[in-house]
Amino acid sequence: MGTNAGRWAIGRVRAWFSQIRTTLLFSYLIVILLCIALVGTASFYISYETMSERIESAGSQIVGQIENNVDNDFHSKRNLLLAPYYDQEYIDGINSYSEMNDEQRFRFRQDLVNLYLKSFNATPIRGFKRFQIYYSTGELLGASDDYKAQAEAKVRNSDWFLRTVAADGGVIFIGAGGGDGAKNTDDSFYSSSILIRDFSNPERFIVVRVEYGDELFRAIGQSDELSSGSRIIVLDPNNKLVYASGSLQGGAAASELVERVTGDKGKFWFDSGGEDMLVTYTRSDYSAWKIVLVMPRSDIFGPLD
């Protein structure tokens, strides 16, 4: 009887240890699986964050490159506006225009128009549409097409004219329909204007205004560096829309995006119609315009999402 009891006790102990081993084995397996899952999750998170940082950095570089391209294009357009400074005859004509007779005025106006026609034809500028030349009184001296002259007082007191005069030789760029008082045609997206005068005579001058289409911005939007869903938005110094390569879902969303584009540069995530967008922007020191790049999250992360 004692022998049977001993065997029974030993069997119970062995069963107990076997149960413990099984429990420990399953515990080890669970712990190992949890560790693998945690390591995988951590690795994915780190990779995701690293990719996100790289994408945001790449977005900033793309926007910076677009800004440089636009600034270089604007510099070229400014240089063409300076044509009268290369011939003292035009500066003398500006100074003496008020004293000229009708025939002399006609010839001077025609010479100015021909000068700029040659400038824009000899050096084709992307997006060029037309130009107008005004005297300091607001009188239309000439144009590259059949542009209809406005009342001199209206031109002289218009915002774009006053801003150009205030720049005193500096070129300004204004979006079409930006409240500048100038009548833009349907194919005009923005304009540049500059004051030309003798440095010793600030009262007598001409103002040259040139209108451009959207070819420059459309060329940027077709860049190989941009995904098919990316959009380019250009804002003037007052954060008014100059150009957009696409549309955002809903007017409220577009307004919210523009309101958040503050400061000289930055980036943020933005919801447009239920889709997350990475917005990266920078402000040009030359024109004070802002270049905004909007990239969909799906284009950035793809399968990772």
Coordinates of N, CA, C and O in Angstrom, one line a residue, residues 192-275:
S192 N 3.9 92.4 -65.0 CA 5.1 93.1 -64.3 C 5.0 94.5 -64.8 O 4.6 94.9 -65.9
S193 N 5.5 95.4 -64.0 CA 5.6 96.8 -64.3 C 6.8 97.5 -63.7 O 7.2 97.1 -62.6
I194 N 7.3 98.5 -64.3 CA 8.5 99.2 -63.8 C 8.4 100.7 -64.3 O 7.8 101.0 -65.3
L195 N 9.0 101.6 -63.5 CA 9.2 103.0 -63.8 C 10.5 103.2 -64.4 O 11.5 102.8 -63.9
I196 N 10.5 104.0 -65.5 CA 11.7 104.4 -66.2 C 11.9 105.9 -66.2 O 10.9 106.6 -66.7
R197 N 13.0 106.4 -65.8 CA 13.2 107.9 -65.7 C 14.6 108.2 -65.7 O 15.5 107.4 -65.4
D198 N 14.9 109.5 -66.0 CA 16.2 110.1 -65.8 C 16.4 110.2 -64.2 O 15.5 110.7 -63.5
F199 N 17.5 109.8 -63.8 CA 17.8 109.8 -62.3 C 17.7 111.2 -61.7 O 17.5 111.4 -60.5
S200 N 18.0 112.2 -62.6 CA 18.0 113.6 -62.1 C 16.6 114.3 -62.3 O 16.4 115.5 -61.9
N201 N 15.6 113.6 -62.8 CA 14.3 114.2 -63.1 C 13.2 113.2 -62.6 O 12.7 112.4 -63.4
P202 N 12.8 113.3 -61.3 CA 11.9 112.3 -60.7 C 10.4 112.6 -61.1 O 9.5 111.7 -60.9
E203 N 10.1 113.7 -61.7 CA 8.7 114.1 -62.0 C 8.3 113.6 -63.4 O 7.1 113.4 -63.6
R204 N 9.2 113.4 -64.3 CA 8.8 112.9 -65.7 C 9.4 111.5 -65.9 O 10.6 111.2 -65.7
F205 N 8.5 110.6 -66.2 CA 8.9 109.2 -66.3 C 7.8 108.4 -67.2 O 6.8 109.0 -67.5
I206 N 8.2 107.2 -67.5 CA 7.2 106.4 -68.2 C 7.1 105.1 -67.3 O 8.0 104.8 -66.5
V207 N 5.9 104.5 -67.4 CA 5.7 103.2 -66.7 C 5.4 102.1 -67.8 O 4.5 102.4 -68.6
V208 N 6.1 101.0 -67.8 CA 5.9 100.0 -68.7 C 5.3 98.8 -68.0 O 5.7 98.4 -66.9
R209 N 4.2 98.3 -68.5 CA 3.4 97.2 -67.9 C 3.3 96.1 -69.0 O 2.9 96.3 -70.1
V210 N 3.7 94.9 -68.5 CA 3.7 93.7 -69.4 C 2.8 92.6 -68.8 O 2.9 92.3 -67.6
E211 N 1.9 92.0 -69.6 CA 1.0 90.9 -69.2 C 1.6 89.6 -69.7 O 2.1 89.5 -70.8
Y212 N 1.4 88.6 -68.8 CA 1.9 87.2 -69.1 C 0.8 86.2 -68.9 O -0.1 86.4 -68.1
G213 N 0.9 85.1 -69.6 CA 0.0 83.9 -69.4 C 0.5 83.0 -68.3 O 1.4 83.4 -67.6
D214 N 0.0 81.8 -68.3 CA 0.3 80.8 -67.2 C 1.4 79.8 -67.7 O 1.6 78.8 -67.0
E215 N 2.0 80.0 -68.8 CA 3.0 79.0 -69.3 C 4.1 78.7 -68.4 O 4.5 77.5 -68.2
L216 N 4.6 79.7 -67.7 CA 5.7 79.4 -66.7 C 5.2 78.4 -65.6 O 5.9 77.5 -65.3
F217 N 4.1 78.6 -65.1 CA 3.6 77.8 -64.0 C 3.1 76.4 -64.5 O 3.3 75.4 -63.8
R218 N 2.6 76.4 -65.7 CA 2.2 75.1 -66.2 C 3.4 74.2 -66.5 O 3.4 73.0 -66.3
A219 N 4.5 74.8 -66.9 CA 5.8 74.1 -67.1 C 6.3 73.5 -65.8 O 6.8 72.4 -65.8
I220 N 6.2 74.3 -64.8 CA 6.6 73.8 -63.4 C 5.7 72.6 -63.0 O 6.2 71.6 -62.5
G221 N 4.4 72.7 -63.3 CA 3.5 71.6 -62.9 C 3.7 70.3 -63.6 O 3.3 69.3 -63.1
Q222 N 4.4 70.4 -64.7 CA 4.7 69.2 -65.5 C 6.1 68.6 -65.2 O 6.5 67.7 -65.9
S223 N 6.7 69.1 -64.1 CA 8.0 68.6 -63.8 C 8.0 67.1 -63.4 O 7.0 66.6 -62.8
D224 N 9.1 66.4 -63.8 CA 9.2 65.0 -63.5 C 9.3 64.7 -62.0 O 9.1 63.6 -61.5
E225 N 9.7 65.8 -61.2 CA 9.9 65.6 -59.8 C 8.5 65.5 -59.0 O 8.5 65.2 -57.9
L226 N 7.5 65.9 -59.7 CA 6.2 66.0 -59.0 C 5.3 64.8 -59.3 O 5.3 64.3 -60.5
S227 N 4.6 64.3 -58.3 CA 3.7 63.1 -58.6 C 2.5 63.6 -59.3 O 2.2 64.8 -59.4
S228 N 1.7 62.7 -59.9 CA 0.6 63.0 -60.7 C -0.5 63.7 -59.8 O -1.3 64.5 -60.4
G229 N -0.6 63.5 -58.5 CA -1.6 64.1 -57.7 C -1.1 65.4 -57.0 O -1.9 66.1 -56.4
S230 N 0.2 65.8 -57.3 CA 0.7 67.0 -56.6 C 0.1 68.2 -57.4 O -0.2 68.2 -58.5
R231 N 0.0 69.3 -56.6 CA -0.5 70.6 -57.1 C 0.4 71.7 -56.8 O 1.0 71.8 -55.7
I232 N 0.5 72.7 -57.7 CA 1.3 73.9 -57.5 C 0.3 75.1 -57.3 O -0.6 75.2 -58.1
I233 N 0.5 75.8 -56.3 CA -0.3 77.0 -56.0 C 0.7 78.2 -55.9 O 1.7 78.1 -55.2
V234 N 0.3 79.3 -56.5 CA 1.1 80.5 -56.5 C 0.3 81.6 -55.9 O -0.8 81.9 -56.4
L235 N 0.8 82.3 -54.8 CA 0.1 83.4 -54.2 C 0.9 84.7 -54.3 O 2.1 84.7 -54.2
D236 N 0.2 85.8 -54.4 CA 0.9 87.1 -54.5 C 1.2 87.6 -53.0 O 0.9 86.9 -52.1
P237 N 1.8 88.7 -52.9 CA 2.2 89.2 -51.5 C 1.0 89.3 -50.6 O 1.2 89.3 -49.3
N238 N -0.2 89.5 -51.1 CA -1.4 89.6 -50.2 C -2.1 88.3 -50.0 O -3.2 88.2 -49.6
N239 N -1.4 87.2 -50.4 CA -1.9 85.8 -50.3 C -3.2 85.6 -51.2 O -4.0 84.8 -50.9
K240 N -3.3 86.4 -52.3 CA -4.3 86.2 -53.3 C -3.8 85.2 -54.3 O -2.6 85.2 -54.7
L241 N -4.7 84.4 -54.8 CA -4.4 83.3 -55.7 C -4.0 83.9 -57.1 O -4.7 84.7 -57.7
V242 N -2.8 83.5 -57.6 CA -2.3 83.9 -58.9 C -2.5 82.7 -59.9 O -3.0 82.8 -61.0
Y243 N -2.2 81.5 -59.4 CA -2.3 80.3 -60.2 C -2.4 79.1 -59.4 O -1.9 79.0 -58.3
A244 N -3.2 78.1 -59.9 CA -3.3 76.8 -59.2 C -3.4 75.7 -60.2 O -4.2 75.8 -61.2
S245 N -2.6 74.7 -60.1 CA -2.6 73.6 -61.1 C -3.7 72.6 -61.0 O -4.0 71.8 -61.8
G246 N -4.4 72.7 -59.8 CA -5.6 71.8 -59.5 C -6.5 72.5 -58.5 O -6.3 73.7 -58.2
S247 N -7.5 71.8 -58.1 CA -8.4 72.4 -57.2 C -8.5 71.6 -55.9 O -8.3 70.3 -56.0
L248 N -8.8 72.2 -54.8 CA -9.0 71.5 -53.5 C -10.4 71.2 -53.3 O -11.3 71.9 -53.9
Q249 N -10.7 70.2 -52.6 CA -12.1 69.8 -52.4 C -12.8 70.8 -51.5 O -12.6 70.9 -50.3
G250 N -13.7 71.6 -52.0 CA -14.4 72.6 -51.2 C -13.8 73.9 -51.1 O -12.6 74.0 -50.9
G251 N -14.5 75.0 -51.2 CA -14.0 76.3 -51.1 C -13.5 76.6 -49.7 O -12.5 77.3 -49.5
A252 N -14.1 76.1 -48.7 CA -13.7 76.3 -47.3 C -12.3 75.7 -47.1 O -11.5 76.3 -46.4
A253 N -12.1 74.5 -47.7 CA -10.8 73.9 -47.5 C -9.7 74.7 -48.2 O -8.6 74.9 -47.6
A254 N -9.9 75.3 -49.4 CA -9.0 76.1 -50.0 C -8.7 77.4 -49.2 O -7.5 77.8 -49.1
S255 N -9.7 78.0 -48.7 CA -9.5 79.2 -47.9 C -8.7 78.9 -46.6 O -7.8 79.7 -46.3
E256 N -9.0 77.7 -46.0 CA -8.2 77.4 -44.8 C -6.8 77.2 -45.1 O -5.9 77.6 -44.4
L257 N -6.5 76.5 -46.2 CA -5.1 76.3 -46.6 C -4.4 77.6 -46.8 O -3.3 77.8 -46.3
V258 N -5.0 78.6 -47.6 CA -4.3 79.8 -47.8 C -4.1 80.6 -46.5 O -3.0 81.2 -46.3
E259 N -5.0 80.5 -45.6 CA -4.9 81.2 -44.3 C -3.7 80.6 -43.5 O -3.1 81.3 -42.7
R260 N -3.4 79.3 -43.7 CA -2.3 78.7 -42.9 C -0.9 78.9 -43.6 O 0.1 78.6 -42.9
V261 N -0.9 79.4 -44.8 CA 0.3 79.7 -45.5 C 0.8 81.1 -45.0 O 0.6 82.1 -45.6
T262 N 1.5 81.1 -43.9 CA 2.0 82.4 -43.3 C 3.5 82.3 -43.1 O 4.1 81.2 -43.0
G263 N 4.1 83.4 -43.0 CA 5.6 83.4 -42.8 C 6.3 83.2 -44.1 O 5.7 83.1 -45.2
D264 N 7.6 83.2 -44.0 CA 8.4 83.1 -45.2 C 8.5 81.6 -45.7 O 8.6 81.4 -47.0
K265 N 8.4 80.6 -44.9 CA 8.4 79.3 -45.3 C 7.9 78.4 -44.3 O 7.8 78.7 -43.1
G266 N 7.5 77.1 -44.6 CA 6.9 76.2 -43.6 C 6.3 75.0 -44.3 O 6.3 74.9 -45.5
K267 N 5.8 74.1 -43.5 CA 5.1 72.9 -44.0 C 4.1 72.4 -42.9 O 4.3 72.6 -41.7
F268 N 3.0 71.8 -43.4 CA 2.0 71.3 -42.5 C 1.2 70.3 -43.2 O 1.1 70.2 -44.5
W269 N 0.5 69.4 -42.4 CA -0.5 68.5 -43.0 C -1.8 69.1 -43.0 O -2.2 69.8 -42.1
F270 N -2.6 68.8 -44.1 CA -3.8 69.5 -44.3 C -4.8 68.5 -44.9 O -4.5 67.6 -45.7
D271 N -6.1 68.5 -44.4 CA -7.1 67.6 -44.9 C -7.9 68.3 -46.0 O -8.5 69.4 -45.8
S272 N -8.0 67.6 -47.1 CA -8.8 68.1 -48.3 C -9.7 67.0 -48.7 O -9.3 66.0 -49.4
G273 N -11.0 67.2 -48.4 CA -12.0 66.2 -48.8 C -11.8 64.8 -48.3 O -12.0 63.8 -48.9
G274 N -11.2 64.7 -47.0 CA -11.0 63.5 -46.4 C -9.6 62.9 -46.7 O -9.3 61.8 -46.3
E275 N -8.8 63.5 -47.5 CA -7.5 63.1 -47.9 C -6.4 64.0 -47.3 O -6.5 65.2 -47.5

